[in-house]
PDB file of C-alpha atoms in Angstrom:
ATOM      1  CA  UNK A   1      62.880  42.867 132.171  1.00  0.00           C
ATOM      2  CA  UNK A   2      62.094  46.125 132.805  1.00  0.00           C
ATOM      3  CA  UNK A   3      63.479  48.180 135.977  1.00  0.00           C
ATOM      4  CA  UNK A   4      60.558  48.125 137.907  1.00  0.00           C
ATOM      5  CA  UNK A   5      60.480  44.115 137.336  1.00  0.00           C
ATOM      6  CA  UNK A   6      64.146  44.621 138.326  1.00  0.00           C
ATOM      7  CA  UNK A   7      63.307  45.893 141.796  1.00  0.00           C
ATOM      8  CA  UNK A   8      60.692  43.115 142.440  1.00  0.00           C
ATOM      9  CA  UNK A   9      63.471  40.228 141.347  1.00  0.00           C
ATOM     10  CA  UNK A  10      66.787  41.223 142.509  1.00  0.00           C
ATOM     11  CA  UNK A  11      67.967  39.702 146.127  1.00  0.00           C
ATOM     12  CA  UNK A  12      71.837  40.447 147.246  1.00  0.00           C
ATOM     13  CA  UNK A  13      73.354  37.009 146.305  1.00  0.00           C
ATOM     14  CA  UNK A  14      76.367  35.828 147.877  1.00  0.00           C
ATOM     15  CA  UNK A  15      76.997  32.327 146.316  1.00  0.00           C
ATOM     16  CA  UNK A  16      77.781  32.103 142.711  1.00  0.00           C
ATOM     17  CA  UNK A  17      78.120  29.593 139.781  1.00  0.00           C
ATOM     18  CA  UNK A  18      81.369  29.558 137.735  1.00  0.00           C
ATOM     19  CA  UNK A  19      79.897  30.749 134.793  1.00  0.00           C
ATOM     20  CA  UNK A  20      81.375  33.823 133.125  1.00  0.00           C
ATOM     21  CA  UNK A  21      79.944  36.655 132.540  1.00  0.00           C
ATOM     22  CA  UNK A  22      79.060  36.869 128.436  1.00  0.00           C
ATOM     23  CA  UNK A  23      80.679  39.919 126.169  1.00  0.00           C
ATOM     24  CA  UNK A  24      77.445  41.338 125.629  1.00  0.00           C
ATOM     25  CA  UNK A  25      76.870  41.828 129.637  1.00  0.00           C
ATOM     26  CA  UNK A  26      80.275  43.090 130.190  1.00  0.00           C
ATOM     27  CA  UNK A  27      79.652  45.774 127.370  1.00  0.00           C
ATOM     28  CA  UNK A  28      76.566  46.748 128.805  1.00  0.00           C
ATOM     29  CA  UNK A  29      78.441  46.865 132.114  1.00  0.00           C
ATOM     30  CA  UNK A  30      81.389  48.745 131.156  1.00  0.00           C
ATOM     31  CA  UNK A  31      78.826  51.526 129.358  1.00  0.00           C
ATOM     32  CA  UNK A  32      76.981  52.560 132.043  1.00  0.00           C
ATOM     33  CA  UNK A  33      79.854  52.247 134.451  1.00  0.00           C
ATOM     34  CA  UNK A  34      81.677  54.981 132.380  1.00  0.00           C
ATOM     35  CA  UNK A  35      78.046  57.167 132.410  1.00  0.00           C
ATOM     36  CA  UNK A  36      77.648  57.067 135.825  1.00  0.00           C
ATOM     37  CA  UNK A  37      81.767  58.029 136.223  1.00  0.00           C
ATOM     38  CA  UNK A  38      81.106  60.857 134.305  1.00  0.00           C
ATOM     39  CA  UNK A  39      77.734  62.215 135.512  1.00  0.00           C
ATOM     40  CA  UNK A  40      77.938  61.700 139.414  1.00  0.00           C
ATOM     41  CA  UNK A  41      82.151  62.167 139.669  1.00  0.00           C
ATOM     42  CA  UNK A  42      82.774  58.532 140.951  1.00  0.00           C
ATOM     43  CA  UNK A  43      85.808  55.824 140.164  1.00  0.00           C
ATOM     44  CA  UNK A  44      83.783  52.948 139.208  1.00  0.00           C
ATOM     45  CA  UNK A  45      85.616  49.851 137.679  1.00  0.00           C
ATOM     46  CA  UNK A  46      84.453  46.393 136.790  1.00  0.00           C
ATOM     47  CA  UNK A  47      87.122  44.244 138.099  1.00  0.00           C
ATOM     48  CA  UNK A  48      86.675  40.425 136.101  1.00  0.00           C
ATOM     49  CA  UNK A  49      88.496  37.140 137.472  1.00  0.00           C
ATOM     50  CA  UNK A  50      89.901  38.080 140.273  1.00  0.00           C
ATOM     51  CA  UNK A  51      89.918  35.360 143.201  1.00  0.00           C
ATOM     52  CA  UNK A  52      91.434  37.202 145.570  1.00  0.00           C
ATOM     53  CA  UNK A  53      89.039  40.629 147.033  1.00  0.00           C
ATOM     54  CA  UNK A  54      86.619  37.671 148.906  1.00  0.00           C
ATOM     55  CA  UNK A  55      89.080  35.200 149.752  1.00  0.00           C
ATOM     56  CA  UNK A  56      89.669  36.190 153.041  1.00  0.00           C
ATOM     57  CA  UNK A  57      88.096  35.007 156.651  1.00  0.00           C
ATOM     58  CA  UNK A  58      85.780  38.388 156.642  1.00  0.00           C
ATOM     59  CA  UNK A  59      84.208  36.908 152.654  1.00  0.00           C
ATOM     60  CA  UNK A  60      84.435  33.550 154.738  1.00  0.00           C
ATOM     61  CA  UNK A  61      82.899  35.309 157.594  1.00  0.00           C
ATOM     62  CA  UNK A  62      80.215  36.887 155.577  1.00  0.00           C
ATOM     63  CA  UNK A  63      79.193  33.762 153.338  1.00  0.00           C
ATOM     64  CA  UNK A  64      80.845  34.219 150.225  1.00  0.00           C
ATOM     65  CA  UNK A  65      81.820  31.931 147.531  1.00  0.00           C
ATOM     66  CA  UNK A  66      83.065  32.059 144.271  1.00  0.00           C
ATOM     67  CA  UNK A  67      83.125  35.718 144.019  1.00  0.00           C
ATOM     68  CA  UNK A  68      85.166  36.500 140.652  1.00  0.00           C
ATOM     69  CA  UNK A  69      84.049  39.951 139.461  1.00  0.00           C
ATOM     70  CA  UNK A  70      82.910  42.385 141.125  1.00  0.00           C
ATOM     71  CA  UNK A  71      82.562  46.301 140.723  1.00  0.00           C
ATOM     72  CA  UNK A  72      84.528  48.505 143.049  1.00  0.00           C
ATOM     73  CA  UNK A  73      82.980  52.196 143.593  1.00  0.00           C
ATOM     74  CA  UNK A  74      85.706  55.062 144.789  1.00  0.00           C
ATOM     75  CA  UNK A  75      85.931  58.980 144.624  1.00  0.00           C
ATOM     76  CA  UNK A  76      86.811  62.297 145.877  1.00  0.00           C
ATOM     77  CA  UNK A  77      84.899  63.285 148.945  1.00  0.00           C
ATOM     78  CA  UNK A  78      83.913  66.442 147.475  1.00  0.00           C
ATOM     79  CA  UNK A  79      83.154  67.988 144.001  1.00  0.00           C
ATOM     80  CA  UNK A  80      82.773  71.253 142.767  1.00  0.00           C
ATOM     81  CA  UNK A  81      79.448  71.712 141.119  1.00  0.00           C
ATOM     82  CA  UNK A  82      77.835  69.252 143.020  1.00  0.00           C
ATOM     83  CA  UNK A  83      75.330  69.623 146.065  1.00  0.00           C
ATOM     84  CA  UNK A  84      75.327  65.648 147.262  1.00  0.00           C
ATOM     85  CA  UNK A  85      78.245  63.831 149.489  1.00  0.00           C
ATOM     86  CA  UNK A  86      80.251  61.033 147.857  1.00  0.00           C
ATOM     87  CA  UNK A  87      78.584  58.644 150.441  1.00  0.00           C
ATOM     88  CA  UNK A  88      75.452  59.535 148.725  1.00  0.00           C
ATOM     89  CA  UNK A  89      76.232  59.528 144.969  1.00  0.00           C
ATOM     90  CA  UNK A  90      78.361  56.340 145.784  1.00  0.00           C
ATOM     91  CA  UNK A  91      74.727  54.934 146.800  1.00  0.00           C
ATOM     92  CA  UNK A  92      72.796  56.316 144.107  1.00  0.00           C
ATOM     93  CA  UNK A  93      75.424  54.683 141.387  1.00  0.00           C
ATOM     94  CA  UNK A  94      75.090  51.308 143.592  1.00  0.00           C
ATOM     95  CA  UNK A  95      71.152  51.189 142.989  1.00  0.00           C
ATOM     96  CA  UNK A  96      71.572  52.116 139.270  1.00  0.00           C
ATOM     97  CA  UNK A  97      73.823  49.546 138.389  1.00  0.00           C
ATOM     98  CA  UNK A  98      72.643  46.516 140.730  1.00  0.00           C
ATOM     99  CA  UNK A  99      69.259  46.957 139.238  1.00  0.00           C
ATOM    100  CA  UNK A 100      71.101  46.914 135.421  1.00  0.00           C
ATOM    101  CA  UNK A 101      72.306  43.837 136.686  1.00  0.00           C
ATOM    102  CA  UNK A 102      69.517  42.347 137.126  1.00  0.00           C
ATOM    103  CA  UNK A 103      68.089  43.131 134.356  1.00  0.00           C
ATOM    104  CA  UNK A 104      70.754  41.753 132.459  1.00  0.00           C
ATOM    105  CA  UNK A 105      70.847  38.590 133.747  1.00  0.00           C
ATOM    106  CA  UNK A 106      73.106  38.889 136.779  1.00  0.00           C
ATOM    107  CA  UNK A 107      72.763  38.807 140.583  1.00  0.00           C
ATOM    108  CA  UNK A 108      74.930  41.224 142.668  1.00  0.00           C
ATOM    109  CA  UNK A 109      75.553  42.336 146.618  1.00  0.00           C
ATOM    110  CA  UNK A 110      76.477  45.452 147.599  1.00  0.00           C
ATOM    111  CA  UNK A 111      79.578  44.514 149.929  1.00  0.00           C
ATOM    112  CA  UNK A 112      81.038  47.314 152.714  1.00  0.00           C
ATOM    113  CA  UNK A 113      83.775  45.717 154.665  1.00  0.00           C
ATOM    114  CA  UNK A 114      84.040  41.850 154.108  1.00  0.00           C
ATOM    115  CA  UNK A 115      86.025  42.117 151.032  1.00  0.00           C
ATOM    116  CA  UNK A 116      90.386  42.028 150.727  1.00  0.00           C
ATOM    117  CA  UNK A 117      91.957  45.793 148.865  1.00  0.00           C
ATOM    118  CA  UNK A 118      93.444  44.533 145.601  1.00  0.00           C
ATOM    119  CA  UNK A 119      96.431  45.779 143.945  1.00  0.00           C
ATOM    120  CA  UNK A 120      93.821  45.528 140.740  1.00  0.00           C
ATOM    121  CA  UNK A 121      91.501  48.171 142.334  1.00  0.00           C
ATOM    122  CA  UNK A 122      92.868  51.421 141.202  1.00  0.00           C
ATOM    123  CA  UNK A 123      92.509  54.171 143.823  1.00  0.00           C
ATOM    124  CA  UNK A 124      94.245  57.481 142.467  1.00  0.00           C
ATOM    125  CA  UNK A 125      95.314  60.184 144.222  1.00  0.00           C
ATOM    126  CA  UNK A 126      92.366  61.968 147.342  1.00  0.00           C
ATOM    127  CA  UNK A 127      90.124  59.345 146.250  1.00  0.00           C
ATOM    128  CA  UNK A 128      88.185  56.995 148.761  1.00  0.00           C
ATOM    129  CA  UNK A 129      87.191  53.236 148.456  1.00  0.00           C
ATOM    130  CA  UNK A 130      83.820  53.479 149.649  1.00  0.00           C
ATOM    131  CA  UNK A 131      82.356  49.723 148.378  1.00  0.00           C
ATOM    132  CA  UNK A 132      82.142  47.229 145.955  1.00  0.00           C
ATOM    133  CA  UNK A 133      79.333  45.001 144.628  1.00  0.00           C
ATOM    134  CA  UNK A 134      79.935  41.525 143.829  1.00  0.00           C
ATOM    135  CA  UNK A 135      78.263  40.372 140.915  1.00  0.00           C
ATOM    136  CA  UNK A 136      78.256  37.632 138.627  1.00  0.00           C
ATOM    137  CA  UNK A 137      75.518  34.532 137.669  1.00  0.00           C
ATOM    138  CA  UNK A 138      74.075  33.429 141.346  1.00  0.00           C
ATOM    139  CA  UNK A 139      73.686  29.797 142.503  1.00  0.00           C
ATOM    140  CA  UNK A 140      70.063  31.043 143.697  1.00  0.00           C
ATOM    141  CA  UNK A 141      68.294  34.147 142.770  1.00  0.00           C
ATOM    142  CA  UNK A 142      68.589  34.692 146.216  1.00  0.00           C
ATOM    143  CA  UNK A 143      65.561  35.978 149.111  1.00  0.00           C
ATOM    144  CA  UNK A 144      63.722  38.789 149.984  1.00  0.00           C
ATOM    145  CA  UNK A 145      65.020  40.481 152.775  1.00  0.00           C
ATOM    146  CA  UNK A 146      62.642  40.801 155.918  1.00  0.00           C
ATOM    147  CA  UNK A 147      60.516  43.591 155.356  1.00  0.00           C
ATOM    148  CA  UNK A 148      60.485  46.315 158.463  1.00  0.00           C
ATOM    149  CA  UNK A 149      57.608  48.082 158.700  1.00  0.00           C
ATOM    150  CA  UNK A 150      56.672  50.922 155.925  1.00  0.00           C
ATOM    151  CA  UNK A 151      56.680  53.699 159.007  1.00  0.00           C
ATOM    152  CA  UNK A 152      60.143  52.873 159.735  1.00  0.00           C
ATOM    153  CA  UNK A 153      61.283  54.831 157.172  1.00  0.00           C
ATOM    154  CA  UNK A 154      57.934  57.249 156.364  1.00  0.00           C
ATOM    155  CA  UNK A 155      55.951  57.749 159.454  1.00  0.00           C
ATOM    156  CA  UNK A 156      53.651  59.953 157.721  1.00  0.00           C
ATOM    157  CA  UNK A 157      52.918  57.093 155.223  1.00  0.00           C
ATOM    158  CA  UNK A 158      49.506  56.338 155.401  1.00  0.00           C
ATOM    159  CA  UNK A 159      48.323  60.077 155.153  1.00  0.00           C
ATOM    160  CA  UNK A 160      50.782  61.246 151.919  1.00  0.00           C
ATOM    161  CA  UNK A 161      49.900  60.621 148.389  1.00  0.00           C
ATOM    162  CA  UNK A 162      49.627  57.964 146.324  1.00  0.00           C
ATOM    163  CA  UNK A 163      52.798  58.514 144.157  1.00  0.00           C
ATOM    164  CA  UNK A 164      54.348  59.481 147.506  1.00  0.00           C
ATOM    165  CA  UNK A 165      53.414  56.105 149.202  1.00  0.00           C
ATOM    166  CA  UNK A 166      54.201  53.769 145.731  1.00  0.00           C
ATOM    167  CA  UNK A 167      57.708  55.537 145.963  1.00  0.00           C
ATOM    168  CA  UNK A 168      58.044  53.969 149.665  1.00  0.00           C
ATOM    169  CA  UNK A 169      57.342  50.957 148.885  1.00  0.00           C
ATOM    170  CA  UNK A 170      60.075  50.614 145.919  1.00  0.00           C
ATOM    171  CA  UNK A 171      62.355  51.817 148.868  1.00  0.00           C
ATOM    172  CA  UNK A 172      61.308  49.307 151.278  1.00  0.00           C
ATOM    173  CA  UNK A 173      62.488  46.713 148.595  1.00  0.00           C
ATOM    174  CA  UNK A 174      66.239  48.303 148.088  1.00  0.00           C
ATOM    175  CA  UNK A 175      68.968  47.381 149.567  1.00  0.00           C
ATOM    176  CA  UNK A 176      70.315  48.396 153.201  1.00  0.00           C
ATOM    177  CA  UNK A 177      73.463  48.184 155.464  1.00  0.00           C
ATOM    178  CA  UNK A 178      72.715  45.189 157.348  1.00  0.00           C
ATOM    179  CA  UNK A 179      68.754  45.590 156.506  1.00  0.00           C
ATOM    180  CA  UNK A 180      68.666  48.832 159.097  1.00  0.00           C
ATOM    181  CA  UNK A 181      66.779  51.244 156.565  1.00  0.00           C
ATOM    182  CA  UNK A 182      68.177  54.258 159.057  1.00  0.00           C
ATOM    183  CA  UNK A 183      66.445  57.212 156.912  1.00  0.00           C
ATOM    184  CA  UNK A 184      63.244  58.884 156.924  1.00  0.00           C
ATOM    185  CA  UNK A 185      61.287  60.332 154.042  1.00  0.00           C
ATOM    186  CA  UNK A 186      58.405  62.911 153.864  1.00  0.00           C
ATOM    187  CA  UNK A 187      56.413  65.586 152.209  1.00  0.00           C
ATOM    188  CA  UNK A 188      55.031  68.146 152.389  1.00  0.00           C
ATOM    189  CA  UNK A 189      51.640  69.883 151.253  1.00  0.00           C
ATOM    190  CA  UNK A 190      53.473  71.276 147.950  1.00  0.00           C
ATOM    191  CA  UNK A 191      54.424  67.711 147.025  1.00  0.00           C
ATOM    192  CA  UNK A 192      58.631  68.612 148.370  1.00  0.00           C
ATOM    193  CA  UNK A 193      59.524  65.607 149.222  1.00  0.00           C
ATOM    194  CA  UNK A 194      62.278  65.522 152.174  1.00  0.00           C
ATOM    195  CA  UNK A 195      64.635  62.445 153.034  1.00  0.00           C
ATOM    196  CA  UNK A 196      67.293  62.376 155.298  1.00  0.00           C
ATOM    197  CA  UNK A 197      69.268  59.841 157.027  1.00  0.00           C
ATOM    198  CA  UNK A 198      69.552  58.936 160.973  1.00  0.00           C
ATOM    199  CA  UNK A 199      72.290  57.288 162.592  1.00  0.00           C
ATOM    200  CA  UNK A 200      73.223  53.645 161.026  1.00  0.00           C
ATOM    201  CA  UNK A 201      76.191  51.677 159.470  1.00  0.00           C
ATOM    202  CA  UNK A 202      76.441  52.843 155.858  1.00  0.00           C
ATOM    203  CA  UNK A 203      73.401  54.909 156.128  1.00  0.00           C
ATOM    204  CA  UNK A 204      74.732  58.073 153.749  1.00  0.00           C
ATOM    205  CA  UNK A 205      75.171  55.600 151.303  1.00  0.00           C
ATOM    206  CA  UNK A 206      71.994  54.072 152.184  1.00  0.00           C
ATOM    207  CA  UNK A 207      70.338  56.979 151.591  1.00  0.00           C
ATOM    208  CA  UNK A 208      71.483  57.919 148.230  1.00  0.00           C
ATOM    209  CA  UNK A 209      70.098  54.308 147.494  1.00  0.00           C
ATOM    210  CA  UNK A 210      67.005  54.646 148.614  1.00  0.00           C
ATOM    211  CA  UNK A 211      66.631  58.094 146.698  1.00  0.00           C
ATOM    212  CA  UNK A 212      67.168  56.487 143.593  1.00  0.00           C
ATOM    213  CA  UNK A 213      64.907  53.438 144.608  1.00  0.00           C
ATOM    214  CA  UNK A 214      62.079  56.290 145.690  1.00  0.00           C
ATOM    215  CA  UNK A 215      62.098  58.026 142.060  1.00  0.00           C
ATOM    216  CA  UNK A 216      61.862  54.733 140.007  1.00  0.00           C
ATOM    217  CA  UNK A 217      58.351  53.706 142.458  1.00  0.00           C
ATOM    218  CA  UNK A 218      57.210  57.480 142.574  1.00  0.00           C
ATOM    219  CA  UNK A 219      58.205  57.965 138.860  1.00  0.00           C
ATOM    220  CA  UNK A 220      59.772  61.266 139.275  1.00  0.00           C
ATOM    221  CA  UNK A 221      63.378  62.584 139.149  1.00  0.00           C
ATOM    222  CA  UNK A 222      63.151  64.687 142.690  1.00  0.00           C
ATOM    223  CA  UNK A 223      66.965  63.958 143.631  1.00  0.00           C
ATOM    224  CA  UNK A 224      68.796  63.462 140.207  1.00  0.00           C
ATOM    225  CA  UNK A 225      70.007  66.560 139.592  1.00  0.00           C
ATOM    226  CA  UNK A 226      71.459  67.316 143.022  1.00  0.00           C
ATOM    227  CA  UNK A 227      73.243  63.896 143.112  1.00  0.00           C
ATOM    228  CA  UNK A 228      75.081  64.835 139.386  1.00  0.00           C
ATOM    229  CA  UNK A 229      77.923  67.054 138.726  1.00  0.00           C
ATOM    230  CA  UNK A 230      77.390  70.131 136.748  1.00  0.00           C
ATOM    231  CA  UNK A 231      78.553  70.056 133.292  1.00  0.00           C
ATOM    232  CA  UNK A 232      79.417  72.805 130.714  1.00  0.00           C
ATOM    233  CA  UNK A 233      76.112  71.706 128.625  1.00  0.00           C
ATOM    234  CA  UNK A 234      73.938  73.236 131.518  1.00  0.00           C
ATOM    235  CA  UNK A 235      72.614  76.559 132.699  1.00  0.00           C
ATOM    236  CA  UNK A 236      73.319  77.829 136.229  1.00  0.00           C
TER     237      UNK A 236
END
């Protein structure tokens, strides 16, 4: 599966099957987990059999069953070196490794509140718990979402380019805070493109999810280097 097939196929499943998840997708896991920790300064940690983070009335609440590993997503609020919010790298880690998931075989949901703080999840020192995905083999492949309309989130839509417009539509198909898509996109005559969020539950995160959803449909890396931390190997 490639990601763009990735996009098209995954759904935020809540329901799972017992089946574990195999070596081979942990490793895979477990490698891009520690990429992403060290290019966008985040906590990430895949957290396997553990019964307890969704066994409380909010997982009740929210649907959830059978939720044994998940991925829990902290950091520091703020890093030197790097231009974009923790709420927004937070997101833009979220939409890389969902849509791994899926293209490894797994279903995931990205899960704010309805989940229990585990002794397992380690939080160190000034760090912040901002979410975790659940993620595992689902009992359905889950739905689409309902679609809002494509001006919701680009008002100039129909008038921008074509690469503009295809990067839209990958957005329109990412995950959102209780499907609220609170952001709006444009560009300009240059080809800049602009994206910023409004007020909505989760919507910094949100929007660094989106961003990343944007360059895989547009098929170019317009926020990537402001989300990542600065590292000796480049120039400033």
């Amino acid at each position: 599966m490639t990601i763009e097939e990735a996009v098209l196929a995954r759904h935020s499943v809540r329901r799972y099957a017992s089946t574990p998840l195999t070596k081979e997708q942990v490793e895979e896991l477990q490698s891009r987990i520690r990429w992403l920790n060290e290019n966008f300064a985040l906590h990430m940690q895949l957290v396997l059999n553990d019964d307890v983070a969704f066994s409380g009335r909010l997982a009740h609440y929210g649907s959830f069953r059978n939720v044994k590993n998940y991925i829990a997503i902290a950091g520091q609020k703020s890093v030197a070196g790097c231009e974009a919010s923790l709420d927004e790298r937070v997101g833009y880690a979220t939409a890389d490794i969902v849509l791994l998931a899926q293209m490894i075989g797994l279903n995931t949901c990205v899960v704010g509140l309805t989940f229990k703080k585990t002794p397992t999840i380690e939080i160190d020192d000034g760090e912040k718990l901002e979410l975790v995905i659940a993620i595992g083999n689902g009992e359905t492949q889950g739905v689409q979402h309902p679609m809002k309309p494509v001006t919701r989130i680009a008002p100039d839509y129909d008038q921008s380019p074509d690469w503009f417009k295809k990067g839209i539509d990958c957005v329109m198909l990412a995950p959102s805070a209780l499907n609220q898509f609170k952001a709006k996109f444009s560009v300009d005559e240059s080809g800049r493109v602009f994206a910023e969020k409004r007020l909505g539950f989760f919507s910094k995160v949100d929007l660094g999810i989106f961003k990343y959803f944007f360059e895989i449909g547009s098929g170019k890396e317009i926020f990537r280097r402001s989300m990542q931390t600065l590292r000796s190997s480049d120039t400033i």
